[in-house]
Amino acid sequence: MQIPFLSGKPAGRLASLLMLCSVLVPMAAAWGDEDPESLDIMERQMAHLQQQQQALQNELAAMHQQIAQHRARIGGTSAAGGSAGHPLEVTGSGGHVRGGWVPVEGHATQQAAAGEPVGRPHIGGYSDPTSALGDQPTVESVVAHREEDLISHMANNNVGPHNRETVGAQSAGALGSKVFHLGPVAIILGGFFDAAALVENRQVSSGIFNYWNAIPFRDSSNYHTTNFNGDARYSRFSLMARGQLNPHLTVAGFVETDFGASAETTNPYESNSYVPRLRQAYLTLDDSRANTHFLIGQAWTMLTPDRVGIVPRQESLPETIESSILAGQTWSRQWQVRVVKDFLKHRLWTGLSIENPATIYDTTGFSAAGDNGEYSLANGGYAKLGSNGVGLSSATTNYSNEIAPDIIGKLAWDPSWGHYEVEGVVHFPHDRSVINGVGENHTAIAWGAGGSMILPVIPHRLEVRLAGLAGKGIGRYGSVLLPDATLRANGAPALLSSAQTTAGVIAHPNKVIDVYGYFGMQRSGRSYFDEDGGAYGYGNPNADNTGCMTEGSDLNSAALGGCTANIRSVEEFTIGAWYRFIHGQYGTVQAGTQLAYSRVHTWGGMGGAPTTSLSEIFFDFRYLPFQ
């Protein structure tokens, strides 16, 4: 006879058998006086159940022996290194936990998924489940989570990985606690439904994505027009599939999408049908024995500041509503192959990544020689910077010529207080010029170096974040997207110096409120030349800025002058708050508001150095069903 509820884990099956035996024994005694045949059937069933019970007892004994051997093998770890006293110590994602715990209604599991300090009070309001339920290792405590999420706890830097409900965590790709199993593969879902709106004192047709390059000057009527825009296109959905290859080797795939892209048929007048956008899609392989972590696919660039170690989905991103994040923020999401290794009980991390390259050129003064990335030079030749997309690429986008991937290195340190990192990047802008029928390739070497730190002034309650990057030819790694290069007289790339920085204070006064304030800045250098009466390059003092302050001058440049005005720097000040007013097993509902002020400064030319600004108020509602 098959009994359906005798499935599951050995301990659960044994408990079910014991309960069944306690019911069947008196029943057999009662039926025996009335029906000898029934008694015979019951005796055979009891014999079968006793055999199953003995088999399960043997299996449990073997499991206890394995656990004892594992504890003996890793014994003394806490006393030996930096993770002493931490309630969770993981050597593999297969459920081997020293000092482990039993989850209470999924809360402890949610903490591990969130990348939160398990077993200690924190802004999410969960308490230590070990205090009431003892110290028993369970497979459930780690089965749903990536190896690096758990290893990151070992650093215990008092910064703590993100609470999953914070917007910075959502930007990085936080997953929820809802787990589904397809055989040996665990499926974890994430994402949210988003409804955002903003009011701005200029007309910038970019929605809640700030495009600082398009903030109008006084010559444009858009400067004098207030604008309202509401948008649900940044609703987001993510999924991770994870499998355990052996007790120390974990493989996972992660994908994340929203509707932040647009297409030729997109319009705001009828269907608002914005196409899906691929935010992230990558494969990871983590080895807890060798302490190495491999990633390939599209993810946040390794230049993006982190909160702990060098760990995917633990990037340190602002809590802002605006989807362009923050002026001066270092980031990109792009294809990469990344190898990371950690040392000293997961406190010292090193990483090397090769990533997809791109170059933003400024061609002020150079006229287009066609619509396919060719620009006329002053000497009669032309420079070929890239080509418009074909096939499945965008036909309206010019893809820059690139000769090699970007090379990025990072070193991160997690002492007992704070997170600190330094990084560097090398980039190789590449183009071709043709002068008097003779073609020549040109390659420049761009570079950048920077770092970031998180200072937990009050651990898990108040923190200060500082980050910066500086170099030449790396403007695209900043939110403002200032140019990487312009052109020399011979058509070769002329690299532009670049610097960007952010500073923020983030407070969590209680488990349902987040308050933040940030300052961000990005600036660009200049490179130019004059030839045959023409002004070429970025920031040329002979550029025509005479019409930048007169409305309508861009419609009649011959009479009133133009507005060349290359951007020198952009600054942003912003404050905001989030309130999680519904939270439970059905997910989280939160609302936020943000005030932002941006100011644009330009390089001086004929007519001066005009400035412009943008003031915005953002509102947002989000439902996170999995968090």
XYZ file of C-alpha atoms in Angstrom:
627
model
C 0.000 0.000 0.000
C 1.364 3.454 -0.920
C 0.842 6.198 1.655
C 1.122 9.648 -0.018
C 2.243 11.633 2.971
C 5.247 9.399 3.594
C 7.393 11.543 1.320
C 9.803 14.348 2.037
C 12.825 14.478 4.347
C 13.829 11.479 6.502
C 12.910 13.185 9.770
C 9.493 14.118 8.415
C 8.845 10.657 7.044
C 9.847 9.045 10.366
C 7.478 11.297 12.314
C 4.666 10.414 9.908
C 5.352 6.697 10.323
C 5.294 6.899 14.095
C 1.985 8.740 14.025
C 0.556 6.184 11.618
C 1.671 3.300 13.798
C 0.040 4.834 16.866
C -3.259 4.925 14.969
C -3.068 1.521 13.287
C -2.173 -0.529 16.383
C -5.400 0.151 18.338
C -7.414 -0.135 15.154
C -5.981 -3.573 14.500
C -6.836 -4.679 18.021
C -10.414 -3.495 17.679
C -10.969 -5.070 14.288
C -9.303 -8.347 15.149
C -12.261 -9.737 17.144
C -14.703 -9.170 14.326
C -12.783 -9.871 11.102
C -9.817 -12.320 11.062
C -9.133 -11.548 7.421
C -8.836 -7.824 8.161
C -6.474 -8.617 11.023
C -4.230 -10.576 8.678
C -4.135 -7.663 6.200
C -3.319 -5.210 8.971
C -0.494 -7.375 10.289
C 1.115 -7.466 6.835
C 0.796 -3.674 6.542
C 2.339 -3.194 9.960
C 5.257 -5.414 9.041
C 5.825 -3.336 5.899
C 5.697 -0.103 7.902
C 8.171 -1.430 10.430
C 10.589 -2.227 7.609
C 10.279 1.329 6.281
C 10.774 2.698 9.763
C 13.977 0.714 10.216
C 15.283 1.911 6.834
C 14.592 5.517 7.753
C 16.316 5.118 11.105
C 19.389 3.804 9.309
C 19.291 6.752 6.908
C 19.009 9.226 9.784
C 21.924 7.605 11.559
C 24.039 7.999 8.408
C 23.047 11.653 8.114
C 23.979 12.340 11.742
C 27.338 10.711 11.146
C 27.976 12.914 8.084
C 27.049 16.041 10.032
C 29.376 15.045 12.866
C 32.211 14.440 10.403
C 31.564 17.795 8.713
C 31.552 19.649 12.036
C 34.779 17.973 13.020
C 36.308 18.925 9.659
C 35.440 22.632 9.990
C 35.746 22.829 13.773
C 37.624 25.811 15.149
C 36.899 28.029 12.128
C 35.379 30.821 14.194
C 38.274 30.892 16.586
C 40.751 30.958 13.704
C 39.550 33.933 11.748
C 37.492 37.008 11.226
C 34.080 35.379 11.301
C 34.200 34.567 15.015
C 30.922 35.071 16.746
C 28.927 35.302 13.523
C 25.824 33.083 13.699
C 26.067 31.767 10.134
C 29.176 30.109 8.753
C 28.864 28.419 5.382
C 31.357 26.223 3.596
C 29.037 25.306 0.763
C 25.530 25.990 -0.428
C 24.400 22.438 0.043
C 23.090 23.001 3.524
C 26.313 22.387 5.481
C 26.020 25.048 8.155
C 28.012 25.507 11.323
C 26.193 27.497 13.941
C 23.119 27.284 11.714
C 19.479 27.947 12.434
C 15.933 26.896 11.722
C 13.932 29.532 9.781
C 10.797 30.985 11.349
C 8.079 31.340 8.691
C 10.800 31.969 6.117
C 12.133 35.089 7.865
C 15.630 33.800 8.440
C 15.714 32.424 4.911
C 14.596 35.816 3.652
C 17.488 37.414 5.504
C 19.996 35.179 3.762
C 18.362 35.815 0.373
C 18.440 39.522 1.024
C 22.091 39.478 1.892
C 21.294 40.674 5.401
C 23.211 39.837 8.575
C 21.503 36.664 9.737
C 20.780 36.305 13.431
C 21.229 39.954 14.398
C 18.726 42.818 14.634
C 18.609 44.935 11.494
C 16.414 47.385 9.671
C 14.123 44.682 8.376
C 13.050 43.958 11.913
C 13.749 40.207 11.964
C 15.032 38.749 15.204
C 17.497 35.963 15.870
C 15.659 32.651 15.400
C 18.395 30.702 17.151
C 17.488 32.262 20.471
C 14.189 30.374 20.594
C 14.724 27.332 18.435
C 18.220 26.180 19.210
C 21.202 25.528 16.985
C 20.282 22.928 14.371
C 21.580 22.923 10.782
C 18.929 22.688 8.090
C 19.018 22.323 4.338
C 16.164 24.822 4.045
C 18.275 27.576 5.573
C 20.497 27.844 2.510
C 18.892 25.869 -0.300
C 17.437 28.886 -2.127
C 20.461 31.132 -2.197
C 23.565 31.735 -4.275
C 26.904 30.807 -2.780
C 28.305 34.343 -2.882
C 25.233 35.758 -1.098
C 26.055 33.611 1.912
C 29.814 34.004 1.731
C 29.322 37.773 1.859
C 27.984 37.423 5.412
C 31.331 36.119 6.555
C 32.973 39.529 6.080
C 30.689 40.962 8.775
C 31.789 44.517 7.975
C 28.882 46.141 9.875
C 27.679 47.608 6.599
C 25.628 44.531 5.961
C 24.286 43.575 2.569
C 21.104 45.198 1.378
C 17.735 44.784 2.960
C 15.825 43.524 -0.070
C 13.093 46.148 0.206
C 15.488 49.105 -0.196
C 15.484 50.706 -3.633
C 19.245 50.396 -3.945
C 18.905 46.641 -3.543
C 16.096 46.544 -6.095
C 18.292 48.401 -8.578
C 21.065 45.858 -8.060
C 18.652 42.960 -8.685
C 17.439 41.777 -5.264
C 15.432 38.557 -5.298
C 12.524 37.549 -3.113
C 11.974 34.662 -0.698
C 9.526 32.736 -2.878
C 11.264 29.578 -4.071
C 10.045 26.948 -6.521
C 11.750 23.652 -7.276
C 12.065 21.946 -10.638
C 13.842 18.753 -9.677
C 17.301 19.732 -8.400
C 16.970 23.326 -9.700
C 15.678 26.083 -7.416
C 13.787 28.958 -9.052
C 13.719 32.279 -7.174
C 11.650 35.239 -8.368
C 12.083 38.973 -7.939
C 10.893 42.299 -9.280
C 8.093 44.764 -8.681
C 5.182 46.655 -10.189
C 6.079 50.332 -10.464
C 4.027 53.488 -11.001
C 6.173 56.636 -11.030
C 5.586 60.277 -11.927
C 7.485 63.534 -11.910
C 6.965 67.251 -12.255
C 9.883 69.246 -13.678
C 10.353 72.940 -14.409
C 11.795 72.267 -17.884
C 10.512 70.140 -20.720
C 12.969 67.250 -20.998
C 11.297 64.426 -22.871
C 13.113 61.615 -21.106
C 10.507 60.606 -18.506
C 11.881 59.636 -15.113
C 15.246 58.880 -16.741
C 17.294 62.069 -16.436
C 19.250 62.926 -19.571
C 21.326 65.881 -18.418
C 22.744 66.537 -21.899
C 19.219 67.508 -23.031
C 18.457 70.060 -20.303
C 17.585 73.109 -22.429
C 19.239 76.515 -22.328
C 17.261 79.761 -22.442
C 17.285 79.790 -26.243
C 14.849 76.853 -26.252
C 11.160 77.219 -25.435
C 11.480 73.978 -23.492
C 13.440 75.950 -20.899
C 10.335 77.975 -20.100
C 7.858 75.054 -19.994
C 6.856 73.015 -16.946
C 6.347 69.316 -17.625
C 4.468 66.423 -15.973
C 5.075 62.779 -16.852
C 3.724 59.511 -15.412
C 5.235 56.149 -16.224
C 4.853 52.455 -15.400
C 7.525 51.255 -17.793
C 10.116 50.637 -15.082
C 8.119 47.763 -13.615
C 10.646 44.982 -13.318
C 10.771 41.189 -13.326
C 13.690 38.922 -12.498
C 14.393 35.221 -12.093
C 17.284 33.125 -10.881
C 17.770 29.405 -11.515
C 20.254 27.773 -9.154
C 21.683 24.271 -8.906
C 24.109 22.571 -6.548
C 26.724 20.593 -8.494
C 28.347 19.315 -5.292
C 28.622 20.549 -1.681
C 31.021 23.349 -2.637
C 30.186 24.153 -6.287
C 27.109 26.201 -7.245
C 25.861 27.178 -10.700
C 23.207 29.837 -11.284
C 21.652 31.899 -14.030
C 20.039 35.294 -13.475
C 17.869 37.387 -15.820
C 16.197 40.754 -15.241
C 14.025 42.883 -17.526
C 11.866 45.991 -17.555
C 10.238 48.233 -20.182
C 12.718 51.125 -20.118
C 13.608 50.784 -23.802
C 11.785 52.258 -26.814
C 11.273 51.335 -30.458
C 10.315 53.061 -33.696
C 6.623 52.319 -33.090
C 6.599 53.556 -29.482
C 4.448 56.630 -28.867
C 2.792 58.251 -25.827
C -0.490 59.051 -27.642
C -2.209 55.678 -27.970
C -0.810 52.425 -26.597
C 2.411 53.547 -24.810
C 3.832 50.199 -25.917
C 7.384 50.312 -24.660
C 9.399 47.228 -25.515
C 11.079 44.986 -22.918
C 14.668 45.812 -22.054
C 17.363 43.348 -21.050
C 18.849 44.708 -17.830
C 20.897 41.734 -16.703
C 21.420 38.171 -17.922
C 24.384 36.196 -16.653
C 25.725 32.836 -15.543
C 27.730 32.364 -12.353
C 29.835 29.533 -11.019
C 30.981 29.709 -7.385
C 33.497 27.430 -5.697
C 33.545 27.752 -1.903
C 36.481 25.373 -1.574
C 38.781 27.436 -3.801
C 37.013 30.732 -2.882
C 36.681 31.657 -6.543
C 33.693 33.159 -8.352
C 33.124 33.258 -12.107
C 30.569 35.371 -13.994
C 29.823 35.684 -17.713
C 27.007 37.665 -19.314
C 25.446 41.105 -18.957
C 25.696 42.533 -15.440
C 26.636 45.711 -13.629
C 30.198 46.619 -14.594
C 32.764 45.697 -11.979
C 33.558 49.434 -11.725
C 30.212 49.874 -9.955
C 30.777 50.350 -6.187
C 29.863 47.382 -3.988
C 28.595 47.010 -0.409
C 30.489 43.858 0.482
C 33.212 41.998 -1.391
C 32.897 41.864 -5.177
C 29.527 40.177 -5.355
C 26.821 40.336 -8.056
C 23.547 41.856 -6.871
C 25.306 43.514 -3.920
C 26.240 46.710 -5.778
C 26.011 49.954 -3.816
C 23.425 51.963 -5.754
C 21.495 55.075 -4.688
C 17.978 54.868 -3.269
C 16.705 57.358 -5.872
C 13.492 57.099 -7.885
C 15.067 58.524 -11.028
C 16.150 55.582 -13.138
C 19.285 57.345 -14.368
C 20.404 56.897 -10.731
C 22.472 60.006 -9.862
C 24.796 62.429 -11.630
C 28.373 61.330 -11.048
C 27.483 57.710 -10.267
C 29.897 55.191 -11.774
C 28.020 52.392 -13.525
C 27.170 50.560 -16.682
C 25.422 47.281 -17.433
C 27.247 45.336 -20.116
C 28.631 41.989 -21.236
C 31.617 40.803 -19.245
C 33.721 37.841 -18.180
C 34.653 38.230 -14.525
C 36.854 36.182 -12.192
C 36.928 36.980 -8.467
C 38.844 35.373 -5.608
C 38.534 36.101 -1.915
C 41.043 35.647 0.899
C 41.314 35.975 4.681
C 37.917 34.539 5.577
C 36.189 36.478 2.798
C 37.556 39.865 3.875
C 39.977 40.579 1.016
C 38.640 40.318 -2.546
C 40.380 40.647 -5.914
C 38.654 40.742 -9.276
C 39.550 40.951 -12.960
C 36.986 41.545 -15.699
C 37.021 42.022 -19.469
C 33.954 43.953 -20.582
C 32.217 45.161 -23.713
C 33.752 48.463 -24.921
C 32.098 51.591 -26.323
C 33.292 55.134 -27.038
C 31.217 58.321 -26.934
C 32.644 60.844 -29.407
C 31.898 64.560 -29.508
C 32.110 65.917 -33.058
C 31.534 69.658 -32.469
C 32.732 71.513 -35.564
C 32.946 68.377 -37.695
C 30.164 67.945 -40.227
C 28.706 64.527 -40.942
C 30.009 63.024 -44.172
C 27.093 60.579 -44.186
C 24.709 58.897 -41.816
C 26.955 55.978 -41.019
C 29.564 57.267 -38.585
C 31.680 59.324 -41.002
C 32.708 62.936 -40.264
C 34.484 65.413 -42.530
C 37.903 66.647 -41.455
C 39.219 70.154 -41.989
C 41.799 68.917 -44.529
C 39.207 67.356 -46.814
C 39.366 63.792 -45.550
C 37.000 62.035 -43.206
C 37.083 59.974 -40.037
C 35.148 56.735 -39.622
C 33.988 56.402 -35.987
C 31.557 53.513 -36.226
C 28.635 52.041 -38.126
C 24.855 52.078 -37.788
C 23.295 48.867 -36.592
C 22.088 46.204 -39.004
C 20.211 42.948 -38.565
C 18.988 42.742 -34.960
C 20.887 45.888 -33.903
C 19.304 49.342 -33.874
C 19.456 50.954 -37.320
C 19.343 54.426 -35.713
C 22.295 53.815 -33.375
C 25.901 54.256 -34.384
C 28.077 51.553 -32.811
C 31.643 52.748 -32.242
C 34.613 50.938 -33.740
C 36.377 48.966 -30.981
C 39.571 46.975 -31.192
C 39.652 45.303 -27.754
C 37.512 44.854 -24.642
C 37.800 47.126 -21.622
C 39.993 45.654 -18.880
C 38.907 46.309 -15.283
C 40.561 45.335 -12.013
C 39.280 45.778 -8.473
C 40.519 45.213 -4.921
C 37.995 45.240 -2.038
C 38.538 45.096 1.721
C 35.954 44.354 4.406
C 37.362 44.890 7.904
C 35.080 44.786 10.920
C 33.886 48.333 10.160
C 33.090 49.518 6.656
C 33.722 48.529 3.059
C 36.611 49.936 1.005
C 37.671 49.337 -2.587
C 39.944 50.612 -5.352
C 39.557 49.922 -9.066
C 41.028 50.751 -12.434
C 40.049 50.494 -16.094
C 41.878 50.532 -19.425
C 39.939 51.323 -22.619
C 41.092 51.436 -26.279
C 39.174 53.943 -28.480
C 39.762 53.082 -32.130
C 38.820 54.757 -35.431
C 40.035 55.156 -39.027
C 40.732 58.227 -41.095
C 40.988 58.609 -44.870
C 42.933 61.614 -46.192
C 43.775 62.061 -49.901
C 42.791 58.465 -50.538
C 45.125 57.051 -47.882
C 43.530 55.302 -44.925
C 45.038 54.928 -41.455
C 43.824 53.258 -38.241
C 44.206 55.057 -34.923
C 44.101 53.586 -31.406
C 44.330 55.552 -28.186
C 44.776 54.213 -24.651
C 42.197 55.555 -22.225
C 42.394 54.856 -18.516
C 40.745 55.563 -15.211
C 41.242 54.892 -11.510
C 39.022 55.373 -8.509
C 37.576 53.938 -5.360
C 34.676 53.936 -2.970
C 33.892 53.400 0.683
C 30.888 52.849 2.919
C 31.179 54.053 6.506
C 28.580 52.512 8.868
C 28.333 55.423 11.317
C 25.556 53.548 13.116
C 25.671 49.964 11.825
C 22.599 49.116 9.750
C 20.990 52.432 10.735
C 23.098 55.260 9.323
C 25.832 55.095 6.711
C 27.931 57.435 4.607
C 28.850 56.482 1.045
C 31.688 58.045 -0.938
C 32.817 57.099 -4.449
C 34.787 58.561 -7.335
C 36.530 57.825 -10.630
C 38.945 59.941 -12.683
C 40.980 59.484 -15.828
C 40.975 60.124 -19.584
C 38.490 58.767 -22.093
C 36.087 57.176 -19.574
C 33.137 59.595 -19.564
C 30.618 56.926 -20.529
C 31.046 55.215 -17.149
C 29.273 58.144 -15.492
C 25.507 58.711 -15.391
C 25.744 62.021 -17.290
C 27.322 60.271 -20.309
C 29.839 63.010 -21.059
C 32.022 62.224 -24.098
C 35.116 60.049 -23.964
C 36.877 61.690 -26.904
C 36.707 64.165 -29.750
C 38.833 64.199 -32.934
C 42.269 65.511 -33.775
C 43.031 67.250 -37.057
C 44.195 63.943 -38.550
C 41.040 62.121 -37.416
C 42.618 60.242 -34.500
C 40.760 60.082 -31.153
C 41.568 62.977 -28.816
C 40.868 61.759 -25.296
C 39.020 64.008 -22.855
C 39.876 64.082 -19.170
C 37.021 63.018 -16.927
C 36.147 63.012 -13.216
C 33.052 61.973 -11.313
C 32.140 61.621 -7.670
C 29.200 60.956 -5.373
C 28.573 61.383 -1.654
C 25.526 60.229 0.241
C 24.022 59.859 3.690
C 21.416 57.116 4.116
C 19.386 56.596 7.279
C 17.023 53.816 8.336
C 15.312 55.261 11.440
C 13.122 52.172 11.673
C 12.337 49.064 9.670
C 9.800 50.736 7.355
C 11.411 54.107 6.526
C 14.514 54.969 4.479
C 15.736 58.568 4.182
C 18.577 59.694 1.925
C 20.494 62.668 0.625
C 23.093 62.690 -2.157
C 25.432 64.988 -4.018
C 26.826 63.938 -7.380
C 29.125 65.607 -9.901
C 30.636 64.706 -13.260
C 32.916 66.930 -15.307
C 34.825 66.776 -18.562
C 38.023 68.336 -19.864
C 38.433 69.808 -23.328
C 40.475 69.240 -26.481
C 40.280 71.483 -29.580
C 42.042 73.056 -32.539
C 41.330 75.797 -35.070
C 41.911 75.471 -38.792
C 40.949 77.630 -41.784
C 38.749 79.799 -39.589
C 36.844 76.847 -38.169
C 36.620 75.889 -34.502
C 36.849 72.137 -33.908
C 36.757 69.929 -30.844
C 35.242 69.936 -27.385
C 35.295 73.124 -25.277
C 36.801 75.313 -28.009
C 36.911 78.954 -26.784
C 36.034 80.061 -30.335
C 32.782 78.050 -30.317
C 29.652 80.135 -30.917
C 27.609 80.506 -27.710
C 26.140 83.891 -28.569
C 22.555 82.710 -28.908
C 22.329 80.479 -25.840
C 20.517 83.046 -23.709
C 17.967 84.310 -26.280
C 14.780 82.315 -26.821
C 14.292 81.236 -30.430
C 17.901 81.817 -31.491
C 18.358 78.153 -32.320
C 15.591 78.595 -34.934
C 17.384 81.498 -36.636
C 21.075 80.976 -36.022
C 22.138 83.138 -38.960
C 20.533 86.196 -37.386
C 20.950 85.545 -33.685
C 23.836 83.133 -33.439
C 23.879 79.487 -32.401
C 24.386 77.705 -29.080
C 27.305 75.284 -29.236
C 27.892 75.205 -25.437
C 29.848 72.026 -24.620
C 29.170 70.784 -21.080
C 31.951 71.270 -18.581
C 30.248 69.812 -15.495
C 26.929 68.656 -14.097
C 26.029 68.736 -10.412
C 23.021 67.195 -8.701
C 21.651 67.586 -5.183
C 18.822 65.291 -4.161
C 16.923 64.197 -1.061
C 14.142 61.661 -0.660
C 12.429 59.048 1.459
C 10.648 55.699 1.147
C 7.889 54.317 3.368
C 6.995 50.606 3.383
C 3.418 50.851 4.603
C 2.353 47.271 3.797
C 4.599 44.313 4.549
C 3.819 40.627 5.014
C 3.828 37.210 3.402
C 2.004 38.746 0.429
C 4.935 41.067 -0.269
C 5.691 44.734 0.289
C 4.012 47.929 -0.865
C 6.031 51.114 -0.591
C 5.793 54.745 -1.612
C 8.540 57.281 -2.144
C 9.191 60.874 -3.057
C 12.326 62.665 -4.186
C 13.396 66.270 -4.757
C 16.254 66.810 -7.196
C 18.103 69.873 -8.440
C 20.650 69.663 -11.258
C 22.879 72.418 -12.605
C 24.826 72.367 -15.881
C 27.995 74.428 -16.488
C 29.586 74.822 -19.930
C 32.958 75.665 -21.395
C 33.257 79.324 -22.345
C 33.102 80.393 -25.982
C 32.090 83.438 -27.949
C 29.126 84.767 -25.986
C 30.263 83.423 -22.622
C 29.721 80.210 -20.698
C 25.951 79.715 -20.325
C 24.441 77.645 -17.538
C 21.121 75.914 -17.108
C 19.318 73.968 -14.404
C 16.525 71.476 -13.753
C 14.296 71.053 -10.677
C 12.221 67.899 -10.243
C 9.768 66.276 -7.849
C 9.378 62.504 -8.160
C 6.643 60.243 -6.785
C 6.592 56.457 -6.853
C 4.507 53.486 -5.716
C 5.865 49.949 -5.846
C 4.438 46.532 -5.059
C 7.043 43.841 -4.479
C 5.105 40.553 -4.427
C 8.165 38.388 -3.759
C 9.825 40.497 -1.060
